[in-house]
Short mmCIF file of C-alpha atoms in Angstrom, two decimals:
data_model
loop_
_atom_site.label_atom_id
_atom_site.label_comp_id
_atom_site.label_asym_id
_atom_site.label_seq_id
_atom_site.Cartn_x
_atom_site.Cartn_y
_atom_site.Cartn_z
CA MET A 287 17.37 -1.55 -13.85
CA THR A 288 15.26 0.43 -16.33
CA THR A 289 11.77 1.63 -15.38
CA SER A 290 10.17 -0.68 -17.93
CA ASN A 291 12.04 -3.66 -16.50
CA LEU A 292 10.98 -2.66 -12.99
CA TYR A 293 7.32 -2.47 -14.01
CA GLU A 294 7.58 -5.84 -15.72
CA GLN A 295 9.08 -7.40 -12.58
CA ILE A 296 6.36 -5.88 -10.37
CA GLN A 297 3.66 -7.15 -12.71
CA GLN A 298 5.12 -10.64 -12.84
CA PHE A 299 5.60 -10.78 -9.07
CA TYR A 300 1.98 -9.90 -8.32
CA ASP A 301 0.56 -11.90 -11.23
CA ALA A 302 2.27 -14.97 -9.77
CA SER A 303 1.78 -14.40 -6.03
CA SER A 304 -1.65 -12.78 -5.63
CA GLY A 305 -3.64 -15.99 -5.96
CA LEU A 306 -1.59 -17.74 -3.29
CA TRP A 307 -1.81 -14.74 -0.97
CA GLU A 308 -5.60 -14.65 -1.31
CA ARG A 309 -5.93 -18.36 -0.57
CA VAL A 310 -3.78 -18.09 2.56
CA TRP A 311 -4.52 -14.55 3.83
CA GLY A 312 -7.57 -13.23 2.02
CA GLU A 313 -8.32 -10.08 0.07
CA HIS A 314 -6.20 -7.55 1.98
CA MET A 315 -2.61 -7.47 0.73
CA HIS A 316 -1.10 -5.24 3.42
CA HIS A 317 0.09 -5.14 7.03
CA GLY A 318 -2.18 -5.61 10.01
CA TYR A 319 -2.53 -3.28 12.99
CA TYR A 320 -1.72 -4.90 16.35
CA GLY A 321 -2.26 -2.00 18.74
CA GLU A 322 -0.13 1.07 19.26
CA ARG A 323 2.65 -1.02 20.83
CA GLY A 324 2.12 -4.05 18.63
CA ASP A 325 1.06 -6.16 21.62
CA ARG A 326 -2.47 -7.18 20.56
CA ARG A 327 -2.98 -10.65 19.15
CA LEU A 328 -5.69 -10.63 16.52
CA ASP A 329 -7.11 -12.73 13.74
CA ARG A 330 -5.07 -11.93 10.64
CA ARG A 331 -7.99 -10.50 8.65
CA GLN A 332 -9.25 -8.46 11.59
CA ALA A 333 -5.80 -6.93 12.07
CA GLN A 334 -5.80 -5.86 8.41
CA ILE A 335 -9.27 -4.33 8.67
CA ASP A 336 -8.20 -2.62 11.90
CA LEU A 337 -5.32 -1.04 9.97
CA ILE A 338 -7.75 0.47 7.45
CA GLU A 339 -9.99 1.81 10.23
CA GLU A 340 -7.08 3.18 12.23
CA LEU A 341 -5.74 4.92 9.11
CA LEU A 342 -9.13 6.49 8.44
CA ALA A 343 -9.36 7.70 12.02
CA TRP A 344 -5.80 9.04 11.92
CA THR A 345 -6.41 11.03 8.74
CA GLY A 346 -9.64 12.45 10.12
CA VAL A 347 -11.75 10.73 7.49
CA GLN A 348 -14.93 9.62 9.24
CA LEU A 349 -17.96 7.81 7.86
CA SER A 350 -19.11 9.68 4.73
CA LYS A 351 -16.84 12.65 5.46
CA ASP A 352 -13.33 13.68 4.62
CA LEU A 353 -11.48 16.77 5.80
CA ASN A 354 -13.75 18.97 3.65
CA GLY A 355 -17.05 17.17 3.23
CA GLN A 356 -18.60 14.28 1.32
CA VAL A 357 -16.47 11.40 0.05
CA SER A 358 -18.02 10.24 -3.21
CA THR A 359 -14.98 9.37 -5.37
CA ILE A 360 -11.97 7.35 -4.17
CA LEU A 361 -8.78 6.35 -5.97
CA ASP A 362 -6.87 3.36 -4.59
CA VAL A 363 -3.32 3.50 -5.99
CA GLY A 364 -1.85 0.02 -5.88
CA CYS A 365 -5.20 -1.68 -5.26
CA GLY A 366 -4.11 -5.31 -5.24
CA ILE A 367 -7.17 -7.52 -5.62
CA GLY A 368 -9.47 -4.76 -4.42
CA GLY A 369 -9.43 -5.31 -0.67
CA SER A 370 -9.24 -1.66 0.39
CA SER A 371 -11.11 -0.36 -2.67
CA LEU A 372 -14.22 -2.43 -2.01
CA TYR A 373 -14.07 -1.88 1.74
CA LEU A 374 -13.91 1.90 1.29
CA ALA A 375 -16.57 1.93 -1.44
CA GLN A 376 -18.99 0.13 0.85
CA LYS A 377 -18.06 2.12 3.94
CA PHE A 378 -18.54 5.51 2.27
CA ASN A 379 -21.25 4.46 -0.22
CA ALA A 380 -18.85 5.84 -2.80
CA SER A 381 -17.38 5.18 -6.21
CA ALA A 382 -13.92 3.60 -5.93
CA THR A 383 -11.37 3.22 -8.71
CA GLY A 384 -8.36 0.98 -8.19
CA ILE A 385 -5.21 0.81 -10.28
CA THR A 386 -2.49 -1.84 -10.39
CA LEU A 387 0.28 -2.93 -12.75
CA SER A 388 -0.97 -6.53 -12.58
CA PRO A 389 -3.67 -7.65 -15.04
CA VAL A 390 -4.25 -10.69 -12.83
CA GLN A 391 -4.98 -8.46 -9.85
CA ALA A 392 -7.25 -6.12 -11.84
CA ALA A 393 -9.25 -9.07 -13.17
CA ARG A 394 -9.62 -10.66 -9.74
CA ALA A 395 -10.61 -7.34 -8.15
CA THR A 396 -13.28 -6.89 -10.82
CA GLU A 397 -14.51 -10.42 -10.17
CA ARG A 398 -14.63 -9.79 -6.42
CA ALA A 399 -16.64 -6.60 -6.96
CA ARG A 400 -19.13 -8.55 -9.06
CA GLU A 401 -19.34 -11.26 -6.38
CA ALA A 402 -20.07 -8.55 -3.79
CA GLY A 403 -22.84 -7.11 -5.95
CA ILE A 404 -20.95 -3.85 -6.51
CA PRO A 405 -21.57 -2.57 -10.07
CA PRO A 406 -18.79 -1.18 -12.24
CA SER A 407 -18.10 2.54 -12.14
CA SER A 408 -17.90 4.71 -15.22
CA GLY A 409 -14.95 6.50 -13.63
CA PRO A 410 -14.55 10.10 -12.55
CA GLU A 411 -14.48 11.40 -16.11
CA GLY A 412 -17.70 12.25 -17.84
CA GLY A 413 -19.40 14.46 -15.30
CA SER A 414 -20.42 14.34 -11.68
CA MET A 415 -21.22 11.00 -10.10
CA THR A 416 -23.75 10.15 -7.45
CA PRO A 417 -22.20 8.67 -4.28
CA ASP A 418 -23.45 5.16 -5.01
CA THR A 419 -21.34 2.15 -4.15
CA ARG A 420 -19.45 1.35 -7.34
CA ALA A 421 -16.00 0.05 -8.21
CA GLU A 422 -13.74 -0.14 -11.23
CA PHE A 423 -10.26 -1.62 -11.60
CA ARG A 424 -7.67 -0.75 -14.25
CA VAL A 425 -4.14 -1.64 -15.22
CA ALA A 426 -2.38 1.73 -15.03
CA ASN A 427 0.90 3.42 -14.14
CA ALA A 428 0.74 5.51 -10.97
CA LEU A 429 3.27 7.96 -12.40
CA GLU A 430 0.96 8.64 -15.35
CA LEU A 431 -2.52 8.41 -13.86
CA PRO A 432 -5.18 8.18 -16.61
CA PHE A 433 -7.54 10.59 -14.86
CA ALA A 434 -8.41 14.24 -15.20
CA ASP A 435 -7.26 16.87 -12.72
CA ASN A 436 -9.41 17.29 -9.59
CA SER A 437 -11.16 13.91 -9.97
CA PHE A 438 -11.14 12.31 -6.51
CA ASP A 439 -12.17 13.23 -2.98
CA LEU A 440 -9.78 10.68 -1.44
CA VAL A 441 -6.56 9.23 -2.85
CA TRP A 442 -5.67 6.11 -0.86
CA THR A 443 -2.32 4.43 -1.33
CA LEU A 444 -1.54 1.58 1.02
CA GLU A 445 1.94 0.08 0.68
CA SER A 446 2.58 0.99 -2.94
CA GLY A 447 4.86 4.04 -2.65
CA GLU A 448 7.83 1.76 -2.10
CA HIS A 449 7.40 0.46 -5.67
CA MET A 450 7.54 3.93 -7.25
CA PRO A 451 10.76 4.74 -9.15
CA ASP A 452 10.10 8.50 -8.80
CA LYS A 453 8.66 9.40 -5.39
CA LYS A 454 8.14 13.08 -6.25
CA LYS A 455 6.32 12.33 -9.51
CA PHE A 456 4.15 9.83 -7.63
CA LEU A 457 3.03 12.41 -5.07
CA GLN A 458 2.61 15.04 -7.79
CA GLU A 459 0.19 12.74 -9.62
CA CYS A 460 -1.72 12.06 -6.40
CA TYR A 461 -1.99 15.80 -5.84
CA ARG A 462 -3.06 16.49 -9.44
CA VAL A 463 -6.03 14.12 -9.39
CA LEU A 464 -7.25 15.22 -5.95
CA ALA A 465 -10.23 17.54 -5.94
CA PRO A 466 -9.85 20.79 -3.99
CA GLY A 467 -10.42 19.93 -0.34
CA GLY A 468 -9.65 16.29 -1.05
CA ALA A 469 -7.32 14.20 1.08
CA LEU A 470 -4.34 11.93 0.41
CA MET A 471 -3.73 8.99 2.75
CA MET A 472 -0.43 7.21 2.15
CA ALA A 473 1.14 4.37 4.13
CA THR A 474 4.42 3.08 2.78
CA TRP A 475 7.60 1.19 3.59
CA CYS A 476 10.44 3.55 4.50
CA HIS A 477 13.94 3.30 5.88
CA ARG A 478 14.95 5.03 9.09
CA PRO A 479 15.63 8.79 9.12
CA VAL A 480 19.14 9.70 8.01
CA ALA A 481 19.23 13.50 8.42
CA PRO A 482 21.41 14.80 11.30
CA PRO A 483 21.47 14.07 14.17
CA ALA A 484 20.71 10.59 12.79
CA ALA A 485 23.62 8.73 11.23
CA PRO A 486 23.80 7.96 7.50
CA LEU A 487 22.92 4.44 6.43
CA SER A 488 25.76 2.04 7.10
CA ASP A 489 27.17 -0.31 4.46
CA ARG A 490 25.46 -3.20 6.24
CA GLU A 491 22.12 -1.39 6.19
CA ARG A 492 22.49 -0.52 2.52
CA HIS A 493 23.25 -4.15 1.71
CA GLN A 494 20.20 -5.31 3.66
CA LEU A 495 17.99 -2.82 1.84
CA MET A 496 19.37 -3.94 -1.51
CA GLU A 497 18.42 -7.52 -0.70
CA ILE A 498 14.87 -6.40 0.14
CA TYR A 499 14.68 -4.32 -3.05
CA LYS A 500 15.75 -7.29 -5.16
CA VAL A 501 13.24 -9.71 -3.69
CA TYR A 502 10.20 -7.42 -3.53
CA CYS A 503 10.77 -5.49 -6.80
CA LEU A 504 11.50 -2.12 -5.20
CA PRO A 505 13.60 0.58 -6.87
CA TYR A 506 14.47 2.18 -3.51
CA VAL A 507 12.79 3.49 -0.37
CA ILE A 508 13.27 6.81 1.39
CA SER A 509 12.72 8.07 4.91
CA LEU A 510 9.45 9.53 6.16
CA PRO A 511 10.98 13.02 6.66
CA GLU A 512 11.97 12.96 2.99
CA TYR A 513 8.39 12.18 1.99
CA GLU A 514 7.18 15.05 4.16
CA THR A 515 9.58 17.47 2.47
CA ILE A 516 8.41 16.37 -0.98
CA ALA A 517 4.75 16.74 0.00
CA ARG A 518 5.32 20.29 1.25
CA GLU A 519 7.16 21.24 -1.93
CA ILE A 520 4.27 19.96 -4.05
CA GLY A 521 1.75 22.02 -2.11
CA PHE A 522 -0.10 19.64 0.19
CA GLN A 523 -1.71 21.40 3.16
CA GLY A 524 -2.37 20.20 6.70
CA ILE A 525 0.34 17.55 6.40
CA GLN A 526 0.51 14.92 9.12
CA VAL A 527 3.13 12.18 9.39
CA ALA A 528 3.51 9.26 11.77
CA ASP A 529 5.68 6.18 12.24
CA TRP A 530 3.59 3.08 12.95
CA SER A 531 6.42 0.56 12.75
CA GLU A 532 5.82 -0.81 16.23
CA ALA A 533 2.10 -1.25 15.58
CA VAL A 534 2.53 -3.29 12.39
CA ALA A 535 5.83 -5.15 12.88
CA PRO A 536 4.21 -8.36 14.28
CA PHE A 537 2.64 -8.87 10.85
CA TRP A 538 5.83 -10.44 9.53
CA ASP A 539 5.94 -13.07 12.28
CA PHE A 540 2.40 -14.10 11.35
CA VAL A 541 3.27 -14.21 7.64
CA ILE A 542 6.29 -16.40 8.37
CA ASP A 543 4.13 -18.73 10.45
CA SER A 544 1.52 -18.97 7.68
CA ALA A 545 4.20 -19.86 5.11
CA PHE A 546 4.64 -23.21 6.88
CA ASP A 547 0.98 -24.12 6.48
CA PRO A 548 0.83 -27.24 4.25
CA SER A 549 -1.52 -25.58 1.74
CA ALA A 550 0.76 -22.55 1.54
CA LEU A 551 3.83 -24.71 0.98
CA LEU A 552 2.06 -26.58 -1.80
CA GLY A 553 0.92 -23.31 -3.36
CA LEU A 554 4.46 -21.96 -3.27
CA LEU A 555 5.69 -24.88 -5.34
CA PHE A 556 3.33 -23.90 -8.16
CA SER A 557 3.65 -20.11 -7.94
CA GLY A 558 7.09 -19.68 -9.47
CA TRP A 559 10.61 -18.93 -8.31
CA GLN A 560 10.00 -15.21 -7.75
CA THR A 561 7.24 -15.94 -5.24
CA ILE A 562 9.39 -18.59 -3.55
CA GLN A 563 12.20 -16.04 -3.21
CA GLY A 564 9.76 -13.62 -1.60
CA ALA A 565 8.73 -16.25 0.92
CA LEU A 566 12.34 -17.18 1.70
CA ALA A 567 13.14 -13.51 2.33
CA LEU A 568 10.34 -12.82 4.82
CA GLY A 569 12.93 -12.76 7.59
CA LEU A 570 14.64 -9.78 5.97
CA MET A 571 11.58 -7.63 6.63
CA ARG A 572 11.05 -9.02 10.12
CA ASP A 573 14.68 -8.33 11.03
CA GLY A 574 14.58 -4.92 9.37
CA TYR A 575 11.77 -3.86 11.69
CA LYS A 576 13.51 -5.29 14.74
CA GLN A 577 16.71 -3.40 13.90
CA GLY A 578 14.87 -0.14 13.28
CA LEU A 579 16.01 -0.03 9.65
CA ILE A 580 12.59 -0.62 8.08
CA ARG A 581 9.90 1.85 9.08
CA TYR A 582 6.19 2.01 8.35
CA GLY A 583 5.52 5.62 7.42
CA LEU A 584 2.21 7.45 7.20
CA LEU A 585 1.54 10.74 5.46
CA CYS A 586 -1.70 12.57 4.87
CA GLY A 587 -2.46 15.99 3.49
CA THR A 588 -5.11 17.95 1.65
CA LYS A 589 -5.37 19.96 -1.54
CA SER A 590 -6.48 23.55 -1.10
#
């Protein structure tokens, strides 16, 4: 598959499915956090908010502070309909910019910001910005970010790295737009480690991954240790990594349950074949977690 075809598939998938997801699940298009061992039973939206808060705590980003000082500019790479972007903008009283390949998502995120009374941002270009709560959403390619060097205090990317056809270029772009002292927080789908003493992926595992790639418009995923190596090569400092697979895995059981809600079933019928395929393949992700093949990897680091 060419890169342009991949981007087109990603756009079409999220153009078609985002409205249904919002009606059934709400504004946050990512996993929930169900406790360190995945044994807490929570309201679906609360679990997703808990994931954001747990990620902030894990990276060391506290209210109005990152690893070096004030958070005033935030980039959300793969922003969906603005769930994390607006949450972070309000939490830090900051300016948040979200990017997505989906015009439908960018338009809905802009609409949601307006509904929340959050004015549009002029973006990080054009001089320093006051840390007022603002938000802007653009259709943009994460491998060619349309922002100047050293633009953002926090680059936040929640479950979008798996869509990137060039993982190194992706992290290089995140590093480029970070301001000195700024922090990257990335959570992404991975496969299990494969470096010795771990075994290489088996043919069965490769086949299972290929099925997931096909349904969810992924070029490929890599292991968390591979991400860590790339981040070190690029120059990130203070790198932390963690595997939160156990904490988030129950999410897929809840998504499968919600797919049988009558309103969700009706919505699926009108959302197109690609969305229906995604719903039919939910068990692939659930089983991938249970087998230890799919991992939920976290990486954070700073720019010196």
